[in-house]
DNA sequence: CGTACCTTTGACGGCTGTCAAAGGAAGTGG
DNA sequence: CCACTTCCTTTGACAGCCGTCAAAGGTACG
């Protein structure tokens, strides 16, 4: 959890960023601050104010039903922008809070507009980031609705492993995973009781074991197999648009 | 189904568009063509080529599991852009096809880049459109994972009613709904058998009745109640950003 | 050292899936 | 215009995954 990722590194995943673009992103990170575990970053129905760049720690956005059930919508890892998906809304649709302690950089949500006005490549990178988050959501939907709890857990663990591995070296025998069984249930839409039973079964079968804040993956092959895992939706490749972006650059449309 | 909506009207939902922006959008609609019911617009894993503006008819994007189950990810109505969510991907993540016959306007996906370079307000409108589609997806996830089939159907019908009502006058006693029971199952993640049973029950209780291509809503109040429906996520309001956009305009950053 | 949260396990019930079969409705081709 | 095919709708029987309720032990933190 001590690993920190800047927004530059995260946005640079899709294609190289110009120096001017880097400076624009740096401005969003001017006010880093610590955020405690469980700290709320915003609440549903609140008028939009600041969004946050997550530099370290894990966070999530959630929705509650009126019967008191809670569903995690997205899991944010270091380098992600918290609230990007709803910056065009007047009021927040979700709640957001820190899963583990970390560092966040708040910035006014309207600053995204300036960023869009200032740099086309950066804007495309924002679209890419939103698109990836949305792909995660689609995939989760597919899995939660059509696979058993065992497959869902397997899928989520592999997906998270791959996302993490893009940020830092990760050992399958000790993968960071600061997620309680209750929270895992809220991510997958399962009861904590059933999560527990399924985790015990996975452990008995020698496939994986969850500890307090990390997971030991013992049999990655079987884990992938039972998750029916195809990671194409996690790809950062973006060849097609790079050509068009380069063309803009030549015409001097984007910032120098 | 004969009702057509231009992309201009759809994008203009969020705030007024300048004449220059309207012209940019018009260029995307230069090549309207008929699309048959069931026609495929793209397939998963295919390299991205053209995206489509949906002018009339209903369409959807789907994902298949390797066990042959099919999940609808998003339902597109006239005025929506098909593929906007994945224009930054190298390959398609979903399949897309027409639910009912309609008119689509294909355009190269790279043109979005030019559009972003040309107009900040238009780009913000694109973010707004993506954000709304994503809110639909989050809400669907919440409902499918935490409510019974009866509530899920009620929720989807009301949501679709509200979306339609933004495009054309809709009579609750004869709401267009060209969706088979099988497809409804693929939208909600339920088996067609169970969809059928639940629809019959809703009909017996005098709440709503689905016909071939339309729905009769008999008791909207009870339908809303059992759906636990809160439509805030469907709001098009965007006050906060309009101020910032106006500021850009004064400084002459956006096109005249 | 106590309080709060997390984990674990058992018993029981129910919503929903699967399998199977039959009756419509719609479109196709002769 | 009629046979044929195909897809959609409908219903019954049965099974199973998972939720709820309840209770106890463990662990962290103040």
Coordinates of C-alpha atoms (C1' of nucleotides) in Angstrom, one line a residue:
Chain A
X1 CA 0.0 0.0 0.0
X2 CA 3.0 2.2 0.3
X3 CA 3.3 2.3 -3.4
X4 CA 2.4 5.6 -5.0
X5 CA 1.5 6.3 -8.6
X6 CA 1.2 9.7 -10.2
X7 CA -1.5 10.6 -12.6
X8 CA 1.1 11.2 -15.2
X9 CA 2.2 7.6 -15.1
X10 CA -1.3 6.4 -15.3
X11 CA -2.3 8.6 -18.2
X12 CA 0.9 7.9 -20.0
X13 CA -0.2 4.2 -20.3
X14 CA -2.0 4.9 -23.5
X15 CA 0.6 6.9 -25.4
X16 CA 3.5 9.2 -24.6
X17 CA 2.6 12.6 -23.2
X18 CA 4.1 15.9 -24.3
X19 CA 5.9 18.0 -21.7
X20 CA 3.0 20.5 -21.8
X21 CA 0.6 17.8 -21.0
X22 CA 2.7 16.6 -18.1
X23 CA 2.7 20.1 -16.7
X24 CA -1.1 20.3 -17.0
X25 CA -1.5 17.1 -15.0
X26 CA 1.0 18.2 -12.4
X27 CA -1.3 21.1 -11.6
X28 CA -4.0 18.7 -10.6
X29 CA -1.6 17.2 -8.1
X30 CA -0.7 20.3 -6.3
X31 CA -2.5 19.6 -3.1
X32 CA -1.7 16.0 -2.0
X33 CA -3.1 15.0 1.4
X34 CA -3.4 11.9 3.5
X35 CA -6.8 10.2 3.6
X36 CA -7.7 7.7 6.3
X37 CA -9.1 4.3 5.9
X38 CA -12.9 4.6 5.6
X39 CA -12.8 8.3 5.0
X40 CA -15.6 9.6 2.8
X41 CA -14.7 11.6 -0.2
X42 CA -18.2 12.6 -1.3
X43 CA -21.8 11.4 -0.8
X44 CA -24.5 10.7 -3.2
X45 CA -26.8 13.6 -4.1
X46 CA -24.2 16.1 -2.9
X47 CA -23.5 18.9 -5.4
X48 CA -20.3 18.2 -7.2
X49 CA -17.3 20.0 -5.8
X50 CA -13.8 18.4 -5.9
X51 CA -12.7 15.3 -7.6
X52 CA -9.6 13.4 -6.5
X53 CA -6.5 11.9 -8.0
X54 CA -5.7 8.7 -6.1
X55 CA -2.0 8.6 -5.6
X56 CA -1.8 5.7 -3.2
X57 CA -4.3 3.5 -1.3
X58 CA -7.4 1.9 -2.7
X59 CA -10.8 3.5 -2.9
X60 CA -14.3 2.7 -4.3
X61 CA -17.5 4.3 -5.3
X62 CA -20.8 2.7 -4.1
X63 CA -24.5 2.9 -4.4
X64 CA -27.0 2.0 -1.6
X65 CA -30.5 0.7 -2.1
X66 CA -33.2 2.1 0.0
X67 CA -33.4 -1.3 1.8
X68 CA -29.8 -0.7 3.0
X69 CA -27.9 -3.0 0.7
X70 CA -24.7 -1.6 -0.7
X71 CA -23.1 -2.2 -4.1
X72 CA -19.6 -1.3 -5.0
X73 CA -19.7 0.3 -8.5
X74 CA -16.0 0.7 -9.2
X75 CA -12.7 -0.1 -7.4
X76 CA -10.1 2.7 -7.8
X77 CA -6.4 1.9 -7.6
X78 CA -3.4 4.4 -7.5
X79 CA -3.3 6.5 -10.6
X80 CA -7.0 6.5 -11.1
X81 CA -9.2 9.7 -11.0
X82 CA -12.0 9.5 -8.5
X83 CA -15.2 10.9 -9.9
X84 CA -14.1 11.2 -13.5
X85 CA -17.2 9.3 -14.6
X86 CA -19.6 11.8 -13.0
X87 CA -17.9 15.1 -13.5
X88 CA -20.6 16.2 -15.9
X89 CA -23.3 15.7 -13.4
X90 CA -24.7 18.4 -11.2
X91 CA -25.0 16.1 -8.2
X92 CA -23.0 12.9 -7.3
X93 CA -24.7 9.7 -8.2
X94 CA -22.4 7.5 -6.0
X95 CA -20.7 7.7 -2.6
X96 CA -17.0 7.4 -2.5
X97 CA -14.7 6.4 0.3
X98 CA -11.2 5.1 1.0
X99 CA -10.8 1.4 1.4
X100 CA -7.3 1.7 2.7
X101 CA -5.3 4.7 3.9
X102 CA -3.7 6.6 1.1
X103 CA -2.9 9.9 -0.5
X104 CA -5.4 11.9 -2.6
X105 CA -5.1 15.1 -4.6
X106 CA -8.3 17.1 -4.6
X107 CA -9.1 19.5 -7.5
X108 CA -12.2 21.4 -8.6
X109 CA -14.2 19.3 -11.0
X110 CA -14.5 22.2 -13.4
X111 CA -10.7 22.0 -14.0
X112 CA -11.4 19.1 -16.3
X113 CA -13.0 21.6 -18.7
X114 CA -9.8 23.6 -18.8
X115 CA -7.8 20.5 -19.4
X116 CA -10.1 19.5 -22.3
X117 CA -9.7 23.0 -23.8
X118 CA -5.9 22.9 -23.4
X119 CA -4.9 19.5 -24.8
X120 CA -6.5 17.1 -27.2
X121 CA -4.2 14.2 -26.4
X122 CA -4.9 14.5 -22.7
X123 CA -8.6 14.6 -23.4
X124 CA -8.3 11.4 -25.4
X125 CA -6.4 9.9 -22.5
X126 CA -9.3 10.8 -20.2
X127 CA -11.7 9.1 -22.6
X128 CA -9.5 6.1 -22.5
X129 CA -9.5 6.1 -18.7
X130 CA -13.3 6.4 -18.6
X131 CA -13.6 3.7 -21.2
X132 CA -11.4 1.3 -19.2
X133 CA -13.4 1.9 -16.0
X134 CA -16.6 1.2 -18.0
X135 CA -15.2 -2.0 -19.4
X136 CA -14.4 -3.1 -15.9
X137 CA -18.0 -2.5 -15.0
X138 CA -19.4 -4.3 -18.0
X139 CA -17.2 -7.3 -17.3
X140 CA -18.2 -7.4 -13.7
X141 CA -21.8 -7.3 -14.8
X142 CA -21.3 -10.2 -17.1
X143 CA -19.6 -12.2 -14.5
X144 CA -21.9 -11.5 -11.6
X145 CA -25.0 -12.3 -13.6
X146 CA -23.7 -15.5 -15.2
X147 CA -21.2 -17.2 -13.0
X148 CA -21.2 -18.8 -9.6
X149 CA -19.7 -17.1 -6.6
X150 CA -16.5 -19.2 -7.0
X151 CA -16.0 -18.0 -10.5
X152 CA -16.8 -14.4 -9.6
X153 CA -14.2 -14.4 -6.9
X154 CA -11.6 -16.0 -9.1
X155 CA -12.4 -13.4 -11.8
X156 CA -12.1 -10.5 -9.5
X157 CA -8.9 -11.6 -8.0
X158 CA -7.2 -12.1 -11.4
X159 CA -8.5 -8.9 -12.7
X160 CA -7.2 -7.0 -9.7
X161 CA -3.9 -8.8 -9.9
X162 CA -3.5 -7.6 -13.5
X163 CA -4.5 -4.1 -12.7
X164 CA -2.0 -4.0 -9.8
X165 CA 0.7 -5.5 -11.9
X166 CA 0.6 -2.5 -14.2
X167 CA 1.4 -0.2 -11.2
X168 CA 4.0 -2.2 -9.4
X169 CA 5.6 -5.7 -9.4
X170 CA 3.2 -8.1 -7.7
X171 CA 4.1 -11.5 -6.3
X172 CA 1.2 -14.0 -6.8
X173 CA 2.2 -15.5 -3.5
X174 CA 1.6 -12.2 -1.7
X175 CA -0.8 -10.0 -3.6
X176 CA -2.0 -6.9 -1.8
X177 CA -5.7 -7.2 -1.2
X178 CA -7.0 -4.9 1.6
X179 CA -10.6 -6.0 1.1
X180 CA -12.7 -7.6 3.8
X181 CA -15.1 -10.4 3.1
X182 CA -18.0 -8.0 3.6
X183 CA -16.6 -5.6 1.1
X184 CA -15.9 -8.3 -1.4
X185 CA -19.6 -9.3 -1.0
X186 CA -20.5 -5.7 -1.8
X187 CA -18.3 -5.7 -4.9
X188 CA -19.8 -8.9 -6.3
X189 CA -23.3 -8.6 -5.0
X190 CA -23.1 -11.6 -2.7
X191 CA -23.7 -12.0 1.0
X192 CA -20.7 -12.0 3.3
X193 CA -21.8 -15.4 4.5
X194 CA -21.6 -16.9 1.1
X195 CA -18.3 -15.1 0.4
X196 CA -16.9 -16.8 3.4
X197 CA -18.1 -20.2 2.5
X198 CA -16.7 -19.9 -1.0
X199 CA -13.3 -18.5 0.2
X200 CA -13.0 -21.5 2.5
X201 CA -13.8 -23.9 -0.4
X202 CA -11.2 -22.2 -2.6
X203 CA -8.7 -22.6 0.3
X204 CA -9.6 -26.3 0.8
X205 CA -9.0 -26.9 -2.9
X206 CA -5.6 -25.4 -2.7
X207 CA -6.4 -22.7 -5.2
X208 CA -6.0 -19.5 -3.3
X209 CA -6.1 -18.2 0.3
X210 CA -7.2 -14.7 1.4
X211 CA -5.5 -13.3 4.5
X212 CA -6.3 -10.0 6.2
X213 CA -4.7 -7.7 3.6
X214 CA -3.2 -10.0 1.0
X215 CA -4.0 -13.0 -1.1
X216 CA -1.9 -16.1 -1.8
X217 CA -2.5 -17.4 -5.3
X218 CA -1.5 -21.0 -5.2
X219 CA -2.8 -22.3 -8.5
X220 CA -3.1 -19.4 -11.0
X221 CA -3.9 -21.7 -13.9
X222 CA -6.9 -23.2 -12.2
X223 CA -8.0 -19.8 -11.0
X224 CA -7.9 -18.4 -14.5
X225 CA -9.7 -21.4 -15.9
X226 CA -12.6 -21.3 -13.4
X227 CA -12.9 -17.5 -14.0
X228 CA -13.3 -18.0 -17.7
X229 CA -10.9 -15.1 -17.9
X230 CA -10.2 -13.2 -21.1
X231 CA -8.3 -10.0 -20.3
X232 CA -8.7 -8.2 -23.6
X233 CA -10.9 -5.6 -21.9
X234 CA -7.9 -4.6 -19.8
X235 CA -5.7 -3.7 -22.8
X236 CA -4.2 -0.2 -22.9
X237 CA -3.4 -0.4 -26.6
X238 CA -4.7 2.4 -28.7
X239 CA -2.9 2.3 -32.0
X240 CA -5.7 3.7 -34.2
X241 CA -6.0 7.0 -32.5
X242 CA -2.3 7.7 -32.2
X243 CA -2.1 8.3 -35.9
X244 CA -4.9 10.8 -35.9
X245 CA -3.4 12.5 -32.9
X246 CA -0.1 12.8 -34.6
X247 CA -1.8 14.3 -37.6
X248 CA -3.3 17.0 -35.3
X249 CA 0.1 17.7 -33.9
X250 CA 1.6 18.4 -37.3
X251 CA -1.1 20.8 -38.0
X252 CA -0.3 22.6 -34.8
X253 CA -3.7 22.2 -33.3
X254 CA -2.5 20.9 -30.0
X255 CA -0.3 22.7 -27.5
X256 CA 3.4 22.8 -28.2
Chain B
X1 CA -40.3 3.4 -34.2
X2 CA -40.7 5.9 -37.0
X3 CA -39.5 8.7 -34.8
X4 CA -36.1 10.0 -35.7
X5 CA -33.7 12.0 -33.5
X6 CA -30.6 13.8 -34.8
X7 CA -27.4 13.8 -32.8
X8 CA -27.7 17.5 -32.6
X9 CA -30.9 17.3 -30.6
X10 CA -29.4 14.6 -28.4
X11 CA -26.2 16.5 -27.6
X12 CA -28.2 19.7 -27.2
X13 CA -29.8 18.2 -24.1
X14 CA -27.0 19.3 -21.8
X15 CA -26.6 22.9 -22.9
X16 CA -27.1 25.0 -26.0
X17 CA -24.8 24.3 -28.9
X18 CA -23.1 27.0 -31.0
X19 CA -23.7 27.0 -34.8
X20 CA -20.1 25.8 -35.4
X21 CA -20.7 22.8 -33.1
X22 CA -23.9 22.0 -34.9
X23 CA -22.0 21.9 -38.2
X24 CA -19.4 19.6 -36.8
X25 CA -22.2 17.2 -35.7
X26 CA -23.9 17.4 -39.1
X27 CA -20.7 16.1 -40.7
X28 CA -21.1 12.9 -38.7
X29 CA -24.6 12.4 -40.1
X30 CA -23.6 12.7 -43.7
X31 CA -24.2 9.0 -44.6
X32 CA -27.5 7.9 -43.2
X33 CA -28.6 4.4 -44.2
X34 CA -31.2 1.9 -43.3
X35 CA -30.3 -0.9 -40.9
X36 CA -32.4 -4.1 -40.7
X37 CA -33.7 -5.7 -37.5
X38 CA -31.1 -8.0 -36.1
X39 CA -28.3 -6.5 -38.3
X40 CA -24.9 -6.6 -36.8
X41 CA -23.0 -3.4 -36.6
X42 CA -19.7 -4.8 -35.3
X43 CA -18.4 -7.9 -33.5
X44 CA -16.3 -8.3 -30.4
X45 CA -12.5 -8.5 -31.0
X46 CA -12.9 -6.9 -34.4
X47 CA -10.5 -4.0 -35.0
X48 CA -12.4 -0.7 -34.5
X49 CA -13.6 0.9 -37.7
X50 CA -16.8 2.9 -37.9
X51 CA -19.0 4.0 -35.1
X52 CA -22.7 4.8 -35.7
X53 CA -25.1 7.5 -34.8
X54 CA -28.5 5.9 -34.2
X55 CA -31.1 8.2 -35.7
X56 CA -34.1 5.8 -35.4
X57 CA -34.7 2.3 -34.1
X58 CA -33.3 0.6 -31.0
X59 CA -29.9 -1.1 -30.8
X60 CA -27.8 -2.7 -28.1
X61 CA -24.3 -3.8 -27.3
X62 CA -23.8 -7.3 -25.8
X63 CA -21.2 -9.6 -24.4
X64 CA -21.2 -13.4 -24.7
X65 CA -19.7 -15.8 -22.2
X66 CA -17.9 -18.7 -23.5
X67 CA -20.7 -20.9 -22.2
X68 CA -23.0 -19.3 -24.7
X69 CA -24.9 -17.0 -22.4
X70 CA -25.5 -13.5 -23.6
X71 CA -25.7 -10.2 -21.6
X72 CA -26.9 -6.9 -23.0
X73 CA -24.6 -4.2 -21.8
X74 CA -26.3 -1.1 -23.0
X75 CA -29.6 -0.3 -24.7
X76 CA -29.2 2.5 -27.3
X77 CA -32.1 4.7 -28.3
X78 CA -32.4 7.3 -31.2
X79 CA -29.9 10.1 -30.7
X80 CA -27.3 7.8 -29.0
X81 CA -23.9 7.2 -30.4
X82 CA -23.1 3.5 -30.8
X83 CA -19.6 2.7 -29.8
X84 CA -18.7 5.9 -28.0
X85 CA -17.7 4.0 -24.9
X86 CA -15.1 2.0 -26.8
X87 CA -13.7 4.4 -29.3
X88 CA -10.3 4.5 -27.5
X89 CA -9.9 0.7 -27.8
X90 CA -8.0 -1.0 -30.5
X91 CA -10.5 -3.8 -30.7
X92 CA -14.2 -3.9 -29.9
X93 CA -15.1 -5.3 -26.5
X94 CA -18.8 -5.9 -27.3
X95 CA -21.0 -7.0 -30.2
X96 CA -23.6 -4.5 -31.4
X97 CA -26.7 -5.1 -33.3
X98 CA -30.1 -3.5 -34.2
X99 CA -33.0 -4.5 -32.1
X100 CA -35.5 -3.0 -34.4
X101 CA -35.1 -1.6 -38.0
X102 CA -33.8 1.9 -38.0
X103 CA -31.5 4.4 -39.6
X104 CA -27.8 4.7 -38.6
X105 CA -25.0 7.1 -39.7
X106 CA -21.6 5.4 -39.8
X107 CA -18.5 7.5 -39.3
X108 CA -14.8 6.6 -38.8
X109 CA -14.1 6.3 -35.1
X110 CA -11.0 8.5 -35.5
X111 CA -13.3 11.5 -36.3
X112 CA -14.0 11.8 -32.6
X113 CA -10.4 13.0 -32.2
X114 CA -11.0 15.8 -34.7
X115 CA -14.2 16.7 -32.9
X116 CA -12.4 16.9 -29.6
X117 CA -9.7 19.1 -31.1
X118 CA -12.3 21.4 -32.7
X119 CA -14.7 22.1 -29.8
X120 CA -14.5 22.0 -26.1
X121 CA -18.3 22.3 -25.5
X122 CA -18.9 19.4 -27.8
X123 CA -16.3 17.3 -26.1
X124 CA -17.9 18.0 -22.7
X125 CA -21.2 16.9 -24.2
X126 CA -19.6 13.7 -25.3
X127 CA -18.3 13.2 -21.7
X128 CA -21.9 13.8 -20.5
X129 CA -23.3 11.2 -23.0
X130 CA -20.7 8.6 -21.8
X131 CA -21.4 9.5 -18.2
X132 CA -25.1 9.0 -18.6
X133 CA -24.6 5.6 -20.3
X134 CA -22.4 4.6 -17.5
X135 CA -24.9 5.7 -14.9
X136 CA -27.5 3.5 -16.7
X137 CA -25.1 0.6 -16.4
X138 CA -24.4 1.2 -12.7
X139 CA -28.0 1.5 -11.9
X140 CA -28.8 -1.7 -13.8
X141 CA -26.0 -3.5 -11.8
X142 CA -27.5 -2.3 -8.6
X143 CA -31.0 -3.4 -9.5
X144 CA -30.1 -6.8 -11.0
X145 CA -27.9 -7.8 -8.0
X146 CA -30.3 -6.6 -5.3
X147 CA -33.9 -6.9 -6.4
X148 CA -36.2 -9.6 -7.5
X149 CA -37.1 -10.2 -11.2
X150 CA -40.4 -8.4 -10.6
X151 CA -38.6 -5.2 -9.4
X152 CA -36.0 -5.5 -12.1
X153 CA -38.6 -5.5 -14.9
X154 CA -40.5 -2.7 -13.2
X155 CA -37.3 -0.6 -13.0
X156 CA -36.3 -1.3 -16.6
X157 CA -39.7 -0.4 -17.9
X158 CA -39.8 2.9 -16.0
X159 CA -36.3 3.8 -17.0
X160 CA -36.9 3.1 -20.6
X161 CA -40.2 5.1 -20.4
X162 CA -38.3 8.2 -19.1
X163 CA -35.6 7.9 -21.7
X164 CA -38.1 7.6 -24.5
X165 CA -40.1 10.5 -23.2
X166 CA -37.1 12.7 -23.7
X167 CA -37.2 11.9 -27.4
X168 CA -40.9 11.9 -28.2
X169 CA -44.3 12.1 -26.5
X170 CA -45.0 8.7 -24.9
X171 CA -48.4 7.4 -23.8
X172 CA -48.1 5.1 -20.8
X173 CA -51.0 3.1 -22.2
X174 CA -49.0 2.4 -25.4
X175 CA -45.3 2.7 -24.8
X176 CA -43.1 1.4 -27.6
X177 CA -41.2 -1.6 -26.5
X178 CA -39.8 -3.8 -29.3
X179 CA -38.1 -6.2 -27.0
X180 CA -38.8 -9.9 -26.8
X181 CA -38.9 -11.8 -23.6
X182 CA -35.7 -13.5 -24.5
X183 CA -34.0 -10.2 -25.0
X184 CA -35.4 -8.8 -21.8
X185 CA -33.8 -11.7 -20.1
X186 CA -30.5 -10.9 -21.7
X187 CA -30.8 -7.3 -20.5
X188 CA -31.6 -8.3 -16.9
X189 CA -29.5 -11.5 -16.6
X190 CA -32.6 -13.7 -16.2
X191 CA -33.8 -16.7 -18.1
X192 CA -36.6 -16.2 -20.6
X193 CA -38.7 -18.7 -18.7
X194 CA -38.5 -16.7 -15.5
X195 CA -39.2 -13.5 -17.5
X196 CA -42.3 -15.0 -18.8
X197 CA -43.6 -16.1 -15.4
X198 CA -42.9 -12.7 -13.9
X199 CA -44.6 -10.8 -16.8
X200 CA -47.7 -13.0 -16.4
X201 CA -47.7 -12.2 -12.7
X202 CA -47.4 -8.5 -13.4
X203 CA -50.3 -8.8 -15.8
X204 CA -52.5 -10.8 -13.4
X205 CA -51.9 -8.1 -10.8
X206 CA -53.1 -5.4 -13.1
X207 CA -49.8 -3.5 -13.1
X208 CA -48.6 -3.7 -16.7
X209 CA -48.9 -5.9 -19.8
X210 CA -46.3 -6.5 -22.5
X211 CA -47.5 -7.0 -26.0
X212 CA -45.4 -7.8 -29.1
X213 CA -43.9 -4.3 -29.6
X214 CA -45.4 -2.2 -26.9
X215 CA -46.3 -2.1 -23.2
X216 CA -49.4 -1.0 -21.5
X217 CA -48.6 0.6 -18.1
X218 CA -51.8 0.2 -16.0
X219 CA -50.6 1.3 -12.6
X220 CA -47.6 3.5 -12.9
X221 CA -47.6 4.4 -9.2
X222 CA -47.2 0.7 -8.1
X223 CA -44.7 0.1 -10.8
X224 CA -42.5 2.9 -9.5
X225 CA -42.9 1.8 -6.0
X226 CA -41.9 -1.8 -6.5
X227 CA -39.0 -0.6 -8.7
X228 CA -37.6 1.5 -5.8
X229 CA -37.1 4.1 -8.5
X230 CA -35.1 7.2 -8.1
X231 CA -34.4 8.8 -11.5
X232 CA -31.7 11.3 -10.4
X233 CA -29.2 9.4 -12.5
X234 CA -31.2 10.2 -15.6
X235 CA -30.8 14.0 -15.1
X236 CA -29.4 16.0 -17.9
X237 CA -28.6 19.0 -15.8
X238 CA -25.1 20.3 -15.9
X239 CA -25.1 23.8 -14.3
X240 CA -21.6 23.8 -12.8
X241 CA -19.7 23.3 -16.0
X242 CA -21.7 25.8 -18.1
X243 CA -20.1 28.6 -16.2
X244 CA -16.7 27.3 -16.9
X245 CA -17.5 26.7 -20.5
X246 CA -18.8 30.3 -20.8
X247 CA -15.5 31.5 -19.4
X248 CA -13.6 29.7 -22.0
X249 CA -15.8 31.2 -24.7
X250 CA -15.0 34.7 -23.6
X251 CA -11.3 34.0 -23.7
X252 CA -11.9 32.8 -27.2
X253 CA -10.4 29.4 -26.7
X254 CA -13.3 27.6 -28.4
X255 CA -14.1 27.9 -32.1
X256 CA -16.2 30.9 -33.0
Chain C
dC1 C1' -9.5 -4.3 28.7
dG2 C1' -13.6 -3.5 26.4
dT3 C1' -15.9 -2.5 22.2
dA4 C1' -16.4 -2.9 17.5
dC5 C1' -15.7 -5.2 13.4
dC6 C1' -14.5 -9.3 10.9
dT7 C1' -14.6 -14.3 10.3
dT8 C1' -16.7 -18.8 10.6
dT9 C1' -20.4 -22.4 10.7
dG10 C1' -25.1 -24.6 10.7
dA11 C1' -29.9 -24.8 9.5
dC12 C1' -33.5 -23.5 6.6
dG13 C1' -36.0 -21.3 2.9
dG14 C1' -36.8 -19.2 -1.6
dC15 C1' -35.9 -17.1 -6.0
dT16 C1' -34.4 -18.5 -10.1
dG17 C1' -32.3 -21.9 -13.6
dT18 C1' -32.8 -26.0 -16.4
dC19 C1' -35.3 -29.4 -18.9
dA20 C1' -39.1 -30.5 -21.6
dA21 C1' -43.0 -29.9 -24.5
dA22 C1' -46.6 -27.6 -26.8
dG23 C1' -49.1 -23.8 -28.9
dG24 C1' -48.9 -19.4 -31.4
dA25 C1' -47.1 -15.8 -34.6
dA26 C1' -44.4 -14.3 -38.3
dG27 C1' -41.8 -14.6 -42.3
dT28 C1' -40.3 -17.5 -46.5
dG29 C1' -40.6 -19.9 -50.6
dG30 C1' -43.1 -22.4 -53.8
Chain D
dC1 C1' -52.4 -18.6 -51.3
dC2 C1' -50.7 -22.4 -48.7
dA3 C1' -47.0 -25.4 -46.6
dC4 C1' -42.9 -24.9 -43.9
dT5 C1' -39.6 -23.1 -41.0
dT6 C1' -38.2 -20.4 -37.3
dC7 C1' -38.7 -17.8 -33.5
dC8 C1' -41.4 -16.4 -29.5
dT9 C1' -44.5 -17.4 -25.7
dT10 C1' -46.3 -20.4 -22.2
dT11 C1' -46.5 -23.9 -18.4
dG12 C1' -45.1 -27.7 -15.3
dA13 C1' -41.8 -30.2 -12.5
dC14 C1' -37.6 -30.3 -10.2
dA15 C1' -33.1 -28.9 -8.5
dG16 C1' -29.6 -25.7 -6.7
dC17 C1' -27.2 -21.6 -5.6
dC18 C1' -27.4 -18.3 -2.5
dG19 C1' -29.8 -15.2 1.2
dT20 C1' -31.3 -14.9 5.9
dC21 C1' -31.1 -15.8 10.7
dA22 C1' -28.4 -16.9 14.6
dA23 C1' -24.5 -17.6 17.4
dA24 C1' -19.7 -17.9 18.6
dG25 C1' -14.8 -17.1 18.2
dG26 C1' -11.1 -14.0 16.7
dT27 C1' -8.7 -9.6 16.1
dA28 C1' -7.6 -4.7 16.1
dC29 C1' -7.9 -0.5 18.1
dG30 C1' -8.9 3.0 21.6

